[in-house]
mmCIF file of C-alpha atoms in Angstrom:
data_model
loop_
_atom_site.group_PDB
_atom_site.id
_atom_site.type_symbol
_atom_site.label_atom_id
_atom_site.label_comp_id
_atom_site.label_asym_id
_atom_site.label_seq_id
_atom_site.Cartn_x
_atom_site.Cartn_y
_atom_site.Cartn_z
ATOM 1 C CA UNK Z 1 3.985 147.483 108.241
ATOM 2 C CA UNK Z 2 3.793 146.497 112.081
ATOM 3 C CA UNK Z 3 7.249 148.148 113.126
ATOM 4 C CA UNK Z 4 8.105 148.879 116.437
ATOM 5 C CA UNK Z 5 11.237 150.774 116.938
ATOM 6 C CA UNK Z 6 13.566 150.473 120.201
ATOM 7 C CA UNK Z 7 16.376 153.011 121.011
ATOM 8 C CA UNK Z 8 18.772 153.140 121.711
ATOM 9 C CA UNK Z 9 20.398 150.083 120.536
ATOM 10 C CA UNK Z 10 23.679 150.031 122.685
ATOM 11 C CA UNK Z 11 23.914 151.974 126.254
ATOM 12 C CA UNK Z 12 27.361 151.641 128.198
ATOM 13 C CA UNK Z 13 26.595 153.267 132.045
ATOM 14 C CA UNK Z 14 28.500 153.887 135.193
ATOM 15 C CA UNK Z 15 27.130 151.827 137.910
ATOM 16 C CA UNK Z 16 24.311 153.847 139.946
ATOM 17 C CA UNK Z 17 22.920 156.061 137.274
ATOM 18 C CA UNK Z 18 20.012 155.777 135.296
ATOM 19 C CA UNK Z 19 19.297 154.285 131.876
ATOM 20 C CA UNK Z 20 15.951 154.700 129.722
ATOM 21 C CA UNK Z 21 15.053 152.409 126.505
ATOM 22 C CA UNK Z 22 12.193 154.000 124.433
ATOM 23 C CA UNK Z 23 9.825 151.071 122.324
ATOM 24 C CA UNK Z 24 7.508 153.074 119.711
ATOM 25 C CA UNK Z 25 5.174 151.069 117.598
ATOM 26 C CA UNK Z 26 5.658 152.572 114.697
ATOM 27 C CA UNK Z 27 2.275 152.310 112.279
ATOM 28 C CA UNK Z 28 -0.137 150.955 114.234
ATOM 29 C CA UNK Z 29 -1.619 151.472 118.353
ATOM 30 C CA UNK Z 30 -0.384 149.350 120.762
ATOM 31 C CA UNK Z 31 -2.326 149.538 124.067
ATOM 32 C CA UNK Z 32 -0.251 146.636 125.365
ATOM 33 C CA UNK Z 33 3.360 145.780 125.181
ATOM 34 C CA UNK Z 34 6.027 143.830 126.587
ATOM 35 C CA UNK Z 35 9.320 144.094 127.992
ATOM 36 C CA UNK Z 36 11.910 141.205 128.085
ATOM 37 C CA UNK Z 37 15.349 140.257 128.965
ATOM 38 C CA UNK Z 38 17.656 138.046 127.623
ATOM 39 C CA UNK Z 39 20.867 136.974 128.770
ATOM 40 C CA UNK Z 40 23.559 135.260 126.731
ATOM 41 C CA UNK Z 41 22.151 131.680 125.598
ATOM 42 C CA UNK Z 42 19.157 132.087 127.327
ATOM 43 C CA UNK Z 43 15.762 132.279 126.637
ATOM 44 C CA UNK Z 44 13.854 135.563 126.346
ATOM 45 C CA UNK Z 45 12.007 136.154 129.667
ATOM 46 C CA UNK Z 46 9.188 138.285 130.305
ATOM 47 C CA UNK Z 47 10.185 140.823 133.106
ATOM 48 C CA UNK Z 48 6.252 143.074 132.425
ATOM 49 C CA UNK Z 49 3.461 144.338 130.637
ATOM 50 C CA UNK Z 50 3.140 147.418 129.680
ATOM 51 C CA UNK Z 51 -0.365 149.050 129.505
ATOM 52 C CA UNK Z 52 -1.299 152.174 127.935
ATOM 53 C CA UNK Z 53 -2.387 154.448 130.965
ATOM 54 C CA UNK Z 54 -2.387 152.283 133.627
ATOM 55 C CA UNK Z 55 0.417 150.319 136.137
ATOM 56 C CA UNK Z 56 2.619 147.787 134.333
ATOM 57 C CA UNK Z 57 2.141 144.107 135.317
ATOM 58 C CA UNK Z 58 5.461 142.753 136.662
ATOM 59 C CA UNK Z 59 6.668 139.317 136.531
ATOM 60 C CA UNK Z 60 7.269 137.457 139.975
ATOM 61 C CA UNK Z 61 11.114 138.017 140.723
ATOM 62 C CA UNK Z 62 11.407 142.168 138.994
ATOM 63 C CA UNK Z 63 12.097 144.469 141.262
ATOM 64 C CA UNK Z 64 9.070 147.315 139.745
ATOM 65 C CA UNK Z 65 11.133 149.877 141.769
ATOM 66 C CA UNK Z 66 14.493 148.811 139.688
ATOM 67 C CA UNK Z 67 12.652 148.982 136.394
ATOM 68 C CA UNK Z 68 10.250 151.784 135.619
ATOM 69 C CA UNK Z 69 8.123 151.188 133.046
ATOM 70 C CA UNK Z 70 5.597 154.066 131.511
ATOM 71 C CA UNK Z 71 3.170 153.939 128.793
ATOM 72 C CA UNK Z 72 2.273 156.975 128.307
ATOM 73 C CA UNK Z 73 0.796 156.770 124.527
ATOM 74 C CA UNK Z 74 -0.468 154.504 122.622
ATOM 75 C CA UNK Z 75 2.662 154.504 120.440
ATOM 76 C CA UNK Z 76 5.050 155.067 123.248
ATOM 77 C CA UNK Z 77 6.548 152.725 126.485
ATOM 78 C CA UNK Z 78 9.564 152.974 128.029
ATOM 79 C CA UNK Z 79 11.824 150.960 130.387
ATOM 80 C CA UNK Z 80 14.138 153.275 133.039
ATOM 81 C CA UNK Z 81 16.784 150.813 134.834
ATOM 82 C CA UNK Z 82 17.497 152.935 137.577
ATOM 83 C CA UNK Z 83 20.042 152.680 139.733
ATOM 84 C CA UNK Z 84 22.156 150.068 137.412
ATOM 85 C CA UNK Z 85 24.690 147.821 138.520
ATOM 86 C CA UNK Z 86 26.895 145.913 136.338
ATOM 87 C CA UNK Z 87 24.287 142.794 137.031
ATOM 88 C CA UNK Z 88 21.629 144.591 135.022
ATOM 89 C CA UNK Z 89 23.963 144.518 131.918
ATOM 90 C CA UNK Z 90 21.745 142.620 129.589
ATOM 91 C CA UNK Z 91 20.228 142.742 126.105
ATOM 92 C CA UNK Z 92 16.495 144.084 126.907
ATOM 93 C CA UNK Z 93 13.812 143.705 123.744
ATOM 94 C CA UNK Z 94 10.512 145.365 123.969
ATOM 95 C CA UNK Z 95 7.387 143.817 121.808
ATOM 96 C CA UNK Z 96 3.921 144.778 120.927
ATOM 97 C CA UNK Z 97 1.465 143.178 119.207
ATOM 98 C CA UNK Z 98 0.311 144.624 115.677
ATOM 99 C CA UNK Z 99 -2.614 141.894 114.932
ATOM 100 C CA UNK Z 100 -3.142 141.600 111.046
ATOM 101 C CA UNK Z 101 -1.500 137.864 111.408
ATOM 102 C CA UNK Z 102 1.957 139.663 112.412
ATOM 103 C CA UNK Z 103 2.210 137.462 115.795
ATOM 104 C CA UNK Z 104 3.915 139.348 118.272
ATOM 105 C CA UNK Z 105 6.463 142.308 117.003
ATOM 106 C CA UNK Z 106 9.892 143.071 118.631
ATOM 107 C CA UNK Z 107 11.882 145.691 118.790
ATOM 108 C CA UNK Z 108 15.721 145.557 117.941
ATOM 109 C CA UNK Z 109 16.527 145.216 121.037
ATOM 110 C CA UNK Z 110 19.139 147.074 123.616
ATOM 111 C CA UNK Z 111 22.221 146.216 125.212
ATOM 112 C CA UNK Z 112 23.008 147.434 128.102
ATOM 113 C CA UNK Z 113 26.483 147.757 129.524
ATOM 114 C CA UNK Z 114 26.656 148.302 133.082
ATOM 115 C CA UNK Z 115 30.571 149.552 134.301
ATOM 116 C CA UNK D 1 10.308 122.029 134.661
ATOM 117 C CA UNK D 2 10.924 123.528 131.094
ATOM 118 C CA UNK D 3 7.871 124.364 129.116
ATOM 119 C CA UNK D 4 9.409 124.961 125.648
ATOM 120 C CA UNK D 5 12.020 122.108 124.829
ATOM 121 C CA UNK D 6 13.754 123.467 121.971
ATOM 122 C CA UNK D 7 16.307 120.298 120.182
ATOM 123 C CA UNK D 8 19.066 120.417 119.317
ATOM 124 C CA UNK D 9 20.661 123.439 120.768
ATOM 125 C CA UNK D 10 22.925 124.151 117.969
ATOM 126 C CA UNK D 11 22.949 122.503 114.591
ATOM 127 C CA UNK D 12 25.716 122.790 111.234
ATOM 128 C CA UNK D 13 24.462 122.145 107.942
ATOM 129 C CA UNK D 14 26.144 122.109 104.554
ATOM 130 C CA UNK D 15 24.544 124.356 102.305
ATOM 131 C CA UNK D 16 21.697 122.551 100.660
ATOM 132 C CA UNK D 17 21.760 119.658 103.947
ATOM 133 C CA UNK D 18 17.772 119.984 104.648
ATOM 134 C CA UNK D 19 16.771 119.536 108.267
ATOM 135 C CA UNK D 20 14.372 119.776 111.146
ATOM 136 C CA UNK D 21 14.278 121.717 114.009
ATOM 137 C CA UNK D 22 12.226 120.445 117.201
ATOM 138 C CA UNK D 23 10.165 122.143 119.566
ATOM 139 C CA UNK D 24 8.078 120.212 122.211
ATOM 140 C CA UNK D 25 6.354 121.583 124.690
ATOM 141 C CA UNK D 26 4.395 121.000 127.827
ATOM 142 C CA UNK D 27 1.118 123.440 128.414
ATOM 143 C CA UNK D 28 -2.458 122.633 129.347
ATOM 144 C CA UNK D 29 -4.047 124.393 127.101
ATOM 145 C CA UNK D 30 -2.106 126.106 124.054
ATOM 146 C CA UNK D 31 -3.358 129.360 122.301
ATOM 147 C CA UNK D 32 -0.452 129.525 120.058
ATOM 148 C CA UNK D 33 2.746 128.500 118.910
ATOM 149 C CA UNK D 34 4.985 130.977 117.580
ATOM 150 C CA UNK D 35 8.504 130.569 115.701
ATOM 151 C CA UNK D 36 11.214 133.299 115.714
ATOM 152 C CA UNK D 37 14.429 133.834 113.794
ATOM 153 C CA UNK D 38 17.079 136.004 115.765
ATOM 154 C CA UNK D 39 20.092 137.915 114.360
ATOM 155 C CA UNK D 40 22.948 138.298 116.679
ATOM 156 C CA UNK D 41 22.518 141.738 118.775
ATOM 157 C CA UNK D 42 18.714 141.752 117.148
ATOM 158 C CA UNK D 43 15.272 141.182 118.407
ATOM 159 C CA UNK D 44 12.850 137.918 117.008
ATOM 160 C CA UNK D 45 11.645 138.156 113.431
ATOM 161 C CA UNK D 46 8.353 136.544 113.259
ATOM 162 C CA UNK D 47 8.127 133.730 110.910
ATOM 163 C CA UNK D 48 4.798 131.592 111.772
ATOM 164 C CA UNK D 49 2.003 131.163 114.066
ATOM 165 C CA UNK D 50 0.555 127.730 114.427
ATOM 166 C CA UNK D 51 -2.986 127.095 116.468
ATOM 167 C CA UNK D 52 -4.180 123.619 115.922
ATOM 168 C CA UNK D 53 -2.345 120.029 115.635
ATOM 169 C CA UNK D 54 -1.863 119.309 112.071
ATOM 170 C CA UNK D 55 -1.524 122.571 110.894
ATOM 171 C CA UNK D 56 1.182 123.620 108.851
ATOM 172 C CA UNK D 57 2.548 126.818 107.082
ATOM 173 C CA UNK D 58 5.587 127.686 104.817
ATOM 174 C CA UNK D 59 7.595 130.825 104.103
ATOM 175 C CA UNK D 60 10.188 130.405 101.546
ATOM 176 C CA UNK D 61 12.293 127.405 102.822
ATOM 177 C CA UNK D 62 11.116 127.146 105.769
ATOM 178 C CA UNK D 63 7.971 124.767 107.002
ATOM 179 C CA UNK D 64 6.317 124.972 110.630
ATOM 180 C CA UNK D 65 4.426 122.007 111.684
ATOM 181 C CA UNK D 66 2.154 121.503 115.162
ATOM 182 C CA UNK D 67 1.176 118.136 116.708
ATOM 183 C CA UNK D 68 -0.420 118.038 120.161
ATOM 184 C CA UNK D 69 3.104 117.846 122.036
ATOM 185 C CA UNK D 70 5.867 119.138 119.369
ATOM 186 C CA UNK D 71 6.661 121.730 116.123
ATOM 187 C CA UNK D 72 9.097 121.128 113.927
ATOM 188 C CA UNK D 73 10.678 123.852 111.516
ATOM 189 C CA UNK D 74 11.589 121.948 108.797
ATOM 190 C CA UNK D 75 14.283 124.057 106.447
ATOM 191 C CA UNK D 76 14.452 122.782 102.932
ATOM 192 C CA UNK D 77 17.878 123.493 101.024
ATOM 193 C CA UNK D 78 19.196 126.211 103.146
ATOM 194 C CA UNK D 79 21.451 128.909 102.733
ATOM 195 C CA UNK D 80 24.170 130.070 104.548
ATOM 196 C CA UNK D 81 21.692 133.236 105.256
ATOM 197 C CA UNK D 82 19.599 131.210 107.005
ATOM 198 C CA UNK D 83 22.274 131.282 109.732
ATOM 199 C CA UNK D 84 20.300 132.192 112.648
ATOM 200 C CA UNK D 85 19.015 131.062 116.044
ATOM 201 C CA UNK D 86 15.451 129.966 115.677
ATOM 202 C CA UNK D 87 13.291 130.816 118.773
ATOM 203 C CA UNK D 88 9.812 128.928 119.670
ATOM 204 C CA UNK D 89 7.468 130.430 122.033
ATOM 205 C CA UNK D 90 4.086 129.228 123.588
ATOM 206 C CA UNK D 91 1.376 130.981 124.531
ATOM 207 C CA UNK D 92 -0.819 129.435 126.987
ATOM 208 C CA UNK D 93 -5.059 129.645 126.292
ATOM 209 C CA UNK D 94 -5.919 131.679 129.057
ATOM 210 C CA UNK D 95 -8.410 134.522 129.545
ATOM 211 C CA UNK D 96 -7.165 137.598 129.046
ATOM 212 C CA UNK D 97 -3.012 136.051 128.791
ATOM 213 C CA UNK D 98 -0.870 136.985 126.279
ATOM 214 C CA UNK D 99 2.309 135.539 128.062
ATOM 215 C CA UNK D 100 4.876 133.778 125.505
ATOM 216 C CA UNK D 101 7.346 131.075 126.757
ATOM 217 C CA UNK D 102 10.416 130.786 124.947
ATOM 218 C CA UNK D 103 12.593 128.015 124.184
ATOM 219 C CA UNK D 104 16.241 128.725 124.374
ATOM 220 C CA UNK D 105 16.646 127.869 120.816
ATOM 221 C CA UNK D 106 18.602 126.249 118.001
ATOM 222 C CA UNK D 107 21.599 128.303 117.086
ATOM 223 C CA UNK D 108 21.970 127.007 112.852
ATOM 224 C CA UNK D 109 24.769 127.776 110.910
ATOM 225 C CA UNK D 110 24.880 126.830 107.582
ATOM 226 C CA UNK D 111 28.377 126.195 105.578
ATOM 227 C CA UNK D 112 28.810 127.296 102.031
#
């Protein structure tokens, strides 16, 4: 139990388009989740919180334009890097949290290639 | 300032070579301490949450501990499929926060 699924897991984009990551908890409700970033040898940093039918909470420093966030369902939130540029190109892991003594639950994660 | 220390940042261990991974951290209040285990091109597995100083829980051969200032992840004969990087993350008490801090953690490889 307490799965939550990410997709895709790899995205290569041309600079200036538009990229959405999907996070779906898979067997339980998640009114909350997270989205984070992590660059090579670095630590994971929170870029927002996702809440189920209201605004996400972005940390101080993310552009909320640049990174749409929607969480629609209580299953469902996704990122949208819009407008990519090659310094986007990151690994991006979403998380929720399951309770049950499962901590916080992350997603496979997604790397995205910006060209 | 950092506030998840994680020490050291990469560590090699003969198979069976026990060891400790460190952790310290600097928060005012702390609602929980979490360790991770990270696959390359993966997200965090969850391994253990720790709440209070002197607490302590095990999974297999792996042992969390908490004092007021530092965990340790103590791994007890490992295996070379233990290779991972082991993440530590604070969350700060706090109405209504569930914010974690990571460390930048300790990359282990483990030699057959």
């Amino acid at each position: 139990g307490a799965v939550v699924s990410q997709h895709p897991s790899r995205v290569i984009c041309k600079s200036g388009t538009s990229v959405k990551i999907e996070c779906r908890s898979l067997d339980f409700q998640a009114t909350t989740m997270f989205w984070y970033r992590q660059f090579p040898k670095q630590s994971l940093m929170l870029m927002a919180t996702s809440n189920e039918g209201s605004k996400a909470t972005y940390e101080q420093g993310v552009e909320k334009d640049k990174f749409l966030i929607n969480h629609a369902s209580l299953t469902l939130s996704t990122l949208t890097v819009t407008s990519a540029h090659p310094e986007d190109s990151s690994f991006y892991i979403c998380s929720a949290i399951p309770g049950g003594g499962y901590g916080y639950t992350f997603g496979s994660g997604t790397r995205l290639t910006v060209v | 300032e950092d506030q998840v220390t994680q020490s050291p940042e990469a560590l090699r261990l003969q198979e069976g070579e026990s060891s400790s991974l460190n952790c310290s951290y600097t928060v005012s209040g702390l609602r929980g301490l979490f360790w991770y285990r990270q696959d390359p091109g993966k997200g965090p597995e969850f391994l253990f949450t720790l709440y209070s100083a002197g607490e302590e829980k095990e999974k297999e051969r792996l042992k969390a501990t908490l004092t007021k200032k530092e965990s340790f992840l103590h791994i007890t004969a490992p295996k070379p499929e233990d290779s991972a990087t082991y993440l530590c993350a604070v969350q700060e008490a706090g109405a209504g926060s569930y914010q974690l801090t990571f460390g930048k953690g300790t990359k282990l490889s483990v030699i057959p």
